[in-house]
Coordinates of C-alpha atoms and ligand atoms in Angstrom, one line a residue:
X198 CA 0.0 0.0 0.0
X199 CA 1.1 3.5 -0.7
X200 CA 2.0 5.3 2.5
X201 CA 0.7 8.9 2.2
X202 CA 3.2 11.6 2.0
X203 CA 2.6 14.1 4.9
X204 CA 1.4 17.4 3.4
X205 CA 3.7 20.2 4.7
X206 CA 0.7 21.8 6.4
X207 CA 0.5 18.9 8.8
X208 CA 4.2 18.5 9.5
X209 CA 6.0 19.0 12.9
X210 CA 7.4 22.3 11.5
X211 CA 3.8 23.3 10.6
X212 CA 2.7 22.5 14.1
X213 CA 5.4 24.6 15.8
X214 CA 4.8 27.5 13.4
X215 CA 1.1 27.5 14.2
X216 CA 1.9 27.3 17.9
X217 CA 4.1 30.4 17.7
X218 CA 2.2 32.5 15.2
X219 CA -1.4 31.5 16.2
X220 CA -2.1 31.0 12.5
X221 CA -5.3 28.9 12.1
X222 CA -5.3 25.4 10.8
X223 CA -6.2 24.7 7.1
X224 CA -9.4 22.8 6.5
X225 CA -8.8 19.0 6.6
X226 CA -10.9 18.5 3.5
X227 CA -12.3 21.1 1.1
X228 CA -15.7 22.0 -0.4
X229 CA -16.1 21.8 -4.2
X230 CA -18.6 22.6 -6.9
X231 CA -20.2 19.3 -8.0
X232 CA -18.6 18.1 -11.3
X233 CA -21.0 16.9 -14.0
X234 CA -19.2 13.5 -14.1
X235 CA -16.9 11.3 -12.1
X236 CA -15.2 8.0 -12.7
X237 CA -16.6 6.7 -9.4
X238 CA -19.4 8.0 -7.1
X239 CA -19.4 6.7 -3.6
X240 CA -22.6 7.1 -1.6
X241 CA -21.9 7.5 2.1
X242 CA -19.1 9.5 3.8
X243 CA -18.6 7.2 6.7
X244 CA -15.5 5.1 7.3
X245 CA -16.4 2.6 4.6
X246 CA -17.0 5.1 1.8
X247 CA -14.1 7.3 2.8
X248 CA -11.7 4.3 3.1
X249 CA -12.8 3.1 -0.4
X250 CA -12.2 6.6 -1.8
X251 CA -8.8 6.8 -0.2
X252 CA -7.6 3.3 -1.4
X253 CA -8.9 4.0 -4.9
X254 CA -6.6 7.0 -5.0
X255 CA -3.7 5.7 -3.0
X256 CA -3.5 2.1 -4.2
X257 CA -4.9 2.4 -7.8
X258 CA -4.4 6.1 -8.8
X259 CA -8.1 6.6 -9.4
X260 CA -8.8 10.1 -8.1
X261 CA -11.8 11.4 -10.1
X262 CA -14.0 10.2 -7.3
X263 CA -16.9 11.9 -5.5
X264 CA -18.0 10.8 -2.0
X265 CA -21.6 12.0 -1.4
X266 CA -23.3 12.2 1.9
X267 CA -26.7 13.6 2.8
X268 CA -25.3 14.7 6.1
X269 CA -21.7 15.2 7.2
X270 CA -18.5 13.2 7.3
X271 CA -18.8 10.4 9.9
X272 CA -22.3 11.5 11.0
X273 CA -23.9 8.1 10.6
X274 CA -22.9 4.7 12.0
X275 CA -19.2 5.7 11.8
X276 CA -19.8 8.3 14.5
X277 CA -22.4 6.3 16.6
X278 CA -20.6 3.1 17.3
X279 CA -18.7 2.0 20.4
X280 CA -15.3 1.9 18.5
X281 CA -14.5 -1.7 19.3
X282 CA -12.1 -3.6 17.0
X283 CA -11.4 -7.3 17.0
X284 CA -11.0 -10.3 14.7
X285 CA -12.2 -13.2 16.9
X286 CA -15.0 -14.2 14.6
X287 CA -16.6 -17.7 14.1
X288 CA -16.2 -18.5 10.5
X289 CA -12.8 -18.8 8.7
X290 CA -14.0 -16.2 6.2
X291 CA -14.9 -13.7 8.9
X292 CA -11.7 -14.2 10.8
X293 CA -9.5 -13.6 7.8
X294 CA -11.4 -10.6 6.7
X295 CA -11.5 -8.8 10.1
X296 CA -7.9 -9.7 10.8
X297 CA -6.9 -7.7 7.7
X298 CA -8.8 -4.8 9.1
X299 CA -6.9 -5.0 12.4
X300 CA -3.7 -5.0 10.4
X301 CA -4.8 -1.8 8.7
X302 CA -5.9 -0.2 12.0
X303 CA -2.5 -1.1 13.5
X304 CA -0.6 1.0 10.9
X305 CA -3.2 3.6 10.4
X306 CA -1.7 6.4 12.5
X307 CA 1.5 6.2 10.4
X308 CA -0.3 5.6 7.1
X309 CA -2.7 8.5 7.4
X310 CA -0.5 10.7 9.6
X311 CA -3.2 11.1 12.4
X312 CA -3.4 10.0 16.0
X313 CA -6.2 7.5 15.9
X314 CA -5.6 6.5 19.6
X315 CA -5.5 2.8 18.8
X316 CA -5.6 0.9 22.2
X317 CA -4.9 -2.8 21.9
X318 CA -6.2 -3.6 25.3
X319 CA -7.6 -7.1 24.9
X320 CA -11.2 -8.2 24.4
X321 CA -13.1 -10.6 26.7
X322 CA -16.3 -12.3 25.6
X323 CA -17.9 -13.7 28.7
X324 CA -19.8 -17.1 28.8
X325 CA -22.5 -17.6 31.4
X326 CA -23.9 -20.9 30.1
X327 CA -22.5 -24.2 28.9
X328 CA -23.8 -23.4 25.4
X329 CA -22.0 -20.0 25.3
X330 CA -18.8 -21.7 26.6
X331 CA -19.0 -24.2 23.7
X332 CA -19.3 -21.4 21.2
X333 CA -16.2 -19.6 22.8
X334 CA -14.2 -22.9 22.4
X335 CA -15.4 -23.2 18.8
X336 CA -14.3 -19.6 18.1
X337 CA -11.0 -20.1 19.8
X338 CA -10.2 -23.1 17.7
X339 CA -11.2 -21.4 14.4
X340 CA -9.2 -18.4 15.5
X341 CA -6.1 -20.3 16.4
X342 CA -6.2 -22.3 13.1
X343 CA -5.8 -18.9 11.3
X344 CA -3.1 -17.7 13.6
X345 CA -5.3 -15.3 15.6
X346 CA -4.5 -14.9 19.3
X347 CA -7.7 -16.2 21.1
X348 CA -8.2 -18.6 23.9
X349 CA -10.7 -19.7 26.4
X350 CA -9.8 -18.7 30.0
X351 CA -11.5 -19.4 33.3
X352 CA -12.9 -17.2 36.1
X353 CA -9.6 -16.8 38.0
X354 CA -7.8 -15.5 34.9
X355 CA -10.7 -13.2 34.1
X356 CA -10.6 -11.8 37.6
X357 CA -6.8 -11.2 37.3
X358 CA -7.3 -9.4 34.0
X359 CA -10.3 -7.4 35.0
X360 CA -10.7 -7.2 38.8
X361 CA -13.9 -5.1 38.7
X362 CA -15.9 -8.0 37.2
X363 CA -17.9 -10.1 39.7
X364 CA -16.6 -13.6 39.0
X365 CA -18.0 -15.2 42.1
X366 CA -20.2 -18.3 41.6
X367 CA -23.1 -16.7 43.6
X368 CA -24.3 -14.3 41.0
X369 CA -27.5 -14.6 39.0
X370 CA -25.5 -15.4 35.8
X371 CA -22.2 -16.7 37.0
X372 CA -19.2 -16.2 34.6
X373 CA -18.1 -19.7 33.6
X374 CA -15.3 -18.6 31.3
X375 CA -14.4 -16.2 28.5
X376 CA -12.9 -16.0 25.0
X377 CA -9.8 -13.8 25.5
X378 CA -8.5 -12.0 22.4
X379 CA -5.5 -9.8 23.3
X380 CA -5.3 -8.0 19.9
X381 CA -8.8 -6.6 20.3
X382 CA -9.3 -3.1 21.6
X383 CA -10.7 0.3 20.8
X384 CA -9.8 3.2 18.5
X385 CA -11.0 6.8 18.2
X386 CA -13.7 6.6 15.6
X387 CA -13.8 10.2 14.7
X388 CA -10.1 10.3 14.1
X389 CA -10.5 7.3 11.7
X390 CA -13.2 9.1 9.7
X391 CA -11.3 12.4 9.6
X392 CA -8.0 10.6 8.8
X393 CA -9.5 8.9 5.7
X394 CA -11.3 12.1 4.7
X395 CA -8.2 14.2 4.9
X396 CA -6.0 11.7 3.2
X397 CA -8.5 11.1 0.4
X398 CA -8.9 14.9 -0.1
X399 CA -5.2 15.3 -0.3
X400 CA -5.0 12.8 -3.1
X401 CA -7.7 14.6 -5.1
X402 CA -10.9 12.9 -4.1
X403 CA -13.9 15.3 -3.7
X404 CA -16.1 14.9 -0.6
X405 CA -19.5 16.5 -0.9
X406 CA -21.4 16.8 2.3
X407 CA -25.1 17.8 2.5
X408 CA -25.6 16.2 -1.0
X409 CA -28.3 13.6 -0.9
X410 CA -28.7 11.0 -3.7
X411 CA -32.4 11.0 -4.7
X412 CA -32.1 8.4 -7.5
X413 CA -29.7 6.2 -9.4
X414 CA -29.9 6.3 -13.2
X415 CA -29.8 2.8 -14.9
X416 CA -30.1 2.1 -18.6
X417 CA -31.4 -1.2 -20.1
X418 CA -32.0 -4.4 -18.3
X419 CA -35.3 -6.1 -17.4
X420 CA -36.7 -3.0 -15.8
X421 CA -36.0 -0.8 -18.8
X422 CA -34.4 2.7 -18.4
X423 CA -34.8 4.0 -14.8
X424 CA -33.8 6.9 -12.7
X425 CA -36.8 9.0 -13.3
X426 CA -36.6 10.8 -9.9
X427 CA -39.1 8.4 -8.3
X428 CA -36.4 7.3 -5.8
X429 CA -36.7 3.6 -6.7
X430 CA -38.9 0.8 -5.6
X431 CA -39.8 -2.7 -6.5
X432 CA -41.2 -1.7 -9.8
X433 CA -37.7 -1.4 -11.2
X434 CA -36.4 -4.7 -12.5
X435 CA -32.8 -6.1 -12.2
X436 CA -30.0 -5.9 -14.7
X437 CA -29.0 -2.9 -16.8
X438 CA -26.1 -0.6 -16.4
X439 CA -25.5 2.5 -14.1
X440 CA -25.0 5.7 -15.9
X441 CA -25.4 8.3 -13.2
X442 CA -27.0 9.5 -10.0
X443 CA -29.5 12.3 -9.3
X444 CA -28.7 14.4 -6.2
X445 CA -30.2 17.4 -4.4
X446 CA -27.4 19.5 -6.1
X447 CA -27.8 18.2 -9.6
X448 CA -27.2 15.1 -11.8
X449 CA -23.9 13.4 -12.1
X450 CA -22.8 11.0 -14.9
X451 CA -20.8 8.0 -13.7
X452 CA -20.2 4.4 -14.7
X453 CA -19.6 3.2 -11.1
X454 CA -21.7 3.8 -8.0
X455 CA -20.7 2.3 -4.7
X456 CA -23.4 2.0 -2.1
X457 CA -21.5 2.4 1.2
X458 CA -24.4 3.5 3.4
X459 CA -25.5 2.1 6.7
X460 CA -29.1 2.5 7.8
X461 CA -30.4 3.4 4.3
X462 CA -28.6 0.6 2.4
X463 CA -31.7 -1.1 1.1
X464 CA -33.4 2.2 0.1
X465 CA -30.3 3.2 -1.9
X466 CA -30.1 -0.2 -3.5
X467 CA -33.8 -0.1 -4.4
X468 CA -33.0 3.1 -6.4
X469 CA -30.9 0.9 -8.7
X470 CA -33.5 -1.8 -8.7
X471 CA -31.5 -4.1 -6.4
X472 CA -33.3 -5.9 -3.6
X473 CA -31.2 -6.5 -0.4
X474 CA -32.1 -9.1 2.3
X475 CA -31.8 -6.4 5.0
X476 CA -33.9 -5.2 7.8
X477 CA -32.9 -2.1 9.7
X478 CA -32.9 -1.9 13.5
X479 CA -31.7 0.8 15.9
X480 CA -28.9 0.0 18.3
X481 CA -28.6 2.1 21.5
X482 CA -25.4 3.0 23.3
X483 CA -24.6 5.2 26.4
X484 CA -21.7 6.8 28.1
X485 CA -21.1 7.6 31.8
X486 CA -19.3 10.5 33.5
X487 CA -15.5 10.0 33.6
X488 CA -13.9 8.3 36.5
X489 CA -10.3 7.1 37.2
X490 CA -9.4 4.4 34.7
X491 CA -10.1 1.0 36.2
X492 CA -11.3 -1.2 33.3
X493 CA -8.3 -2.5 31.4
X494 CA -10.1 -4.6 28.7
X495 CA -13.2 -4.6 26.5
X496 CA -15.8 -6.7 28.1
X497 CA -18.7 -8.3 26.2
X498 CA -21.5 -10.5 27.5
X499 CA -23.8 -12.0 24.8
X500 CA -26.1 -13.5 27.4
X501 CA -26.6 -10.2 29.2
X502 CA -26.7 -8.2 25.9
X503 CA -24.1 -5.7 26.9
X504 CA -20.5 -4.6 26.1
X505 CA -18.4 -2.1 27.9
X506 CA -15.1 -0.4 27.6
X507 CA -13.5 2.6 29.2
X508 CA -12.2 5.6 27.2
X509 CA -8.8 7.2 27.9
X510 CA -10.8 10.1 29.5
X511 CA -12.4 7.6 31.9
X512 CA -15.9 7.4 30.6
X513 CA -17.5 3.9 30.4
X514 CA -19.0 3.3 26.9
X515 CA -21.9 0.8 26.9
X516 CA -23.7 -0.8 24.0
X517 CA -26.4 -3.4 23.8
X518 CA -28.1 -5.6 21.1
X519 CA -30.2 -4.1 18.4
X520 CA -33.7 -3.1 19.5
X521 CA -36.0 -6.0 18.6
X522 CA -38.1 -4.1 16.0
X523 CA -37.3 -2.7 12.6
X524 CA -37.4 1.1 12.3
X525 CA -35.4 4.1 11.1
X526 CA -36.1 6.0 14.3
X527 CA -33.0 6.8 16.4
X528 CA -34.6 7.9 19.7
X529 CA -33.3 6.5 22.9
X530 CA -35.6 4.7 25.3
X531 CA -35.9 4.3 29.1
X532 CA -36.4 0.5 28.5
X533 CA -32.9 0.4 27.1
X534 CA -31.4 2.4 30.0
X535 CA -33.0 0.3 32.7
X536 CA -32.1 -3.0 31.1
X537 CA -28.5 -1.9 30.4
X538 CA -28.1 -0.7 34.0
X539 CA -29.5 -3.9 35.4
X540 CA -27.2 -6.1 33.2
X541 CA -24.1 -4.0 33.7
X542 CA -24.5 -4.1 37.5
X543 CA -24.8 -8.0 37.3
X544 CA -21.2 -7.8 35.9
X545 CA -19.8 -4.9 37.9
X546 CA -21.8 -4.1 41.0
X547 CA -19.2 -1.7 42.2
X548 CA -20.2 1.0 39.6
X549 CA -23.7 1.4 40.9
X550 CA -23.2 5.1 41.8
X551 CA -21.8 6.1 38.4
X552 CA -24.0 8.5 36.4
X553 CA -25.0 8.1 32.8
X554 CA -24.2 11.2 30.9
X555 CA -26.0 10.5 27.6
X556 CA -27.3 7.9 25.3
X557 CA -27.8 7.7 21.5
X558 CA -28.7 5.2 18.8
X559 CA -27.4 4.3 15.4
X560 CA -29.0 2.2 12.6
X561 CA -27.9 -1.3 11.9
X562 CA -28.7 -3.1 8.6
X563 CA -29.1 -6.7 9.6
X564 CA -28.7 -9.6 7.1
X565 CA -30.0 -13.1 7.7
X566 CA -26.5 -14.6 8.4
X567 CA -25.0 -11.6 10.3
X568 CA -22.4 -11.1 7.5
X569 CA -22.1 -8.2 5.1
X570 CA -23.0 -7.9 1.5
X571 CA -20.0 -6.8 -0.6
X572 CA -19.1 -6.6 -4.3
X573 CA -21.0 -6.6 -7.6
X574 CA -24.7 -6.7 -8.1
X575 CA -27.0 -7.7 -11.0
X576 CA -26.8 -4.1 -12.1
X577 CA -23.6 -3.4 -13.9
X578 CA -21.5 -0.6 -12.3
X579 CA -23.6 -0.7 -9.1
X580 CA -21.6 -2.2 -6.2
X581 CA -22.5 -2.7 -2.6
X582 CA -20.6 -2.5 0.7
X583 CA -23.6 -2.8 3.1
X584 CA -25.3 -5.0 5.6
X585 CA -22.9 -4.1 8.4
X586 CA -25.2 -4.9 11.3
X587 CA -23.5 -4.1 14.6
X588 CA -19.9 -4.7 13.2
X589 CA -19.4 -2.2 10.5
X590 CA -16.9 0.2 12.1
X591 CA -14.3 -2.4 12.8
X592 CA -14.5 -3.5 9.1
X593 CA -14.1 0.0 7.6
X594 CA -10.4 -0.2 6.5
X595 CA -10.5 -3.6 5.0
X596 CA -13.8 -3.0 3.3
X597 CA -12.5 0.2 1.7
X598 CA -9.3 -1.5 0.6
X599 CA -11.2 -4.5 -0.9
X600 CA -14.0 -2.5 -2.6
X601 CA -11.4 -0.2 -4.1
X602 CA -9.6 -3.3 -5.6
X603 CA -13.0 -4.6 -6.8
X604 CA -13.7 -1.4 -8.6
X605 CA -10.2 -0.8 -10.0
X606 CA -9.7 -4.4 -11.3
X607 CA -13.3 -5.4 -12.1
X608 CA -12.8 -8.6 -10.3
X609 CA -13.9 -9.7 -6.8
X610 CA -10.9 -10.0 -4.4
X611 CA -10.7 -13.4 -2.6
X612 CA -11.1 -11.9 0.8
X613 CA -14.6 -10.6 0.1
X614 CA -15.8 -13.3 -2.3
X615 CA -17.7 -15.1 0.5
X616 CA -19.8 -12.0 1.1
X617 CA -21.4 -11.7 -2.3
X618 CA -25.1 -10.9 -2.7
X619 CA -25.8 -14.1 -4.6
X620 CA -24.9 -16.2 -1.6
X621 CA -28.5 -15.8 -0.3
X622 CA -30.0 -17.3 -3.5
X623 CA -27.2 -20.0 -3.7
X624 CA -27.6 -21.0 0.0
X625 CA -23.9 -20.3 0.8
X626 CA -24.5 -18.4 4.1
X627 CA -21.6 -17.2 6.3
X628 CA -23.2 -17.6 9.7
X629 CA -21.6 -15.2 12.1
X630 CA -24.4 -14.8 14.6
X631 CA -22.4 -16.6 17.4
X632 CA -19.6 -14.0 17.1
X633 CA -21.6 -10.8 16.3
X634 CA -20.9 -9.2 19.7
X635 CA -24.4 -9.3 21.3
X636 CA -26.4 -9.9 18.1
X637 CA -28.3 -12.8 19.6
Ligands
PYC861 O1 -19.1 -6.8 17.0 O2 -17.6 -6.2 18.4 C1 -18.7 -6.1 17.9 C2 -19.5 -4.9 18.4 C3 -19.2 -4.0 19.4 C4 -20.2 -3.2 19.5 C5 -21.2 -3.6 18.6 N1 -20.7 -4.7 18.0

């Protein structure tokens, strides 16, 4: 991979000069007039879309690229997640894929010249039942076979690693063991988004915020010409070839459109006449006031539907499973807060006096097998990087890298071949439910 040359304006000398003179910092990415055509249009300026744009430019020299977002950079799932990274999945396909993402996260600070605060602090997935323990053993074996550092440990080792957890046998849901994955950890999600945006911009990619795609123009195919401004729907048939997109700022001609959205993935795909097996659910998260750092690892409990980590500032960041109903609504609920507090206190009774500062929600596009949909679709020139459920942030770098290769070479890279859309029709599912944090 091409390592980005540091622009002089972000060099150490630039930092010192600005410190002395008080000169303000340049914009990390610029605004542009919309061109009438681009080689590639990417919908979604989250980590996936921005990473794809960056790797198109850095690895393949394709720079006539527009990244469009109806909101702002990193304002969707990329800014609403709990910033956990790991590669301890259940299927060999999943493990190889997420491990490449961890590699890219490991070198990201140097590659993008930005402090992404990567903290490789270890990741514990607790098991409270024999069934859960069996799944952890299964994952550990699959992980080890692929050279991933994962093993099942018992309550004493868990206590030694994370003393604040109640590992006594007298709790309502005693901790029987855990999958311990030392390479897992957390990273600063905004810095990741901003790093890719700034690096892509420096290489000539145009990022257009507040630019909503209202339709995708497709010529030919079973559905005939489409892109009439109706915004899609089942009436459009499959096949045909992408020729452009309609946006709130005008039409753009392009032979390639990448759908890198989360939350609205199936609506965008429908504009091109492509049906996705996705239902969209909210996922709520919450953060406490800051306290002295006491929680050294990421802790996940699938049975208690909760995961928690502590930021460098000292706040505890909590997440749960997706809400059990499909909606695009992102309001928080008291049910969530009560359930979360009850479950967290089962694990860490000592934090009962900590105060929650705020809670929020993001949208998760869930597929039937808890794996993403990546690659080509029946519409020529329309590609998808979607279906990211509750695990999209950690896959941003590898997805960007692989989708860029897919676009540049016109061939599906081996690493993402298992995640093609046609697997649902062919019955080749990649079942990751047992490793999807608390997706079950
Ligand atoms: O899959 O690790 C995960 C995860 C963390 C938060 C939501 N999903």
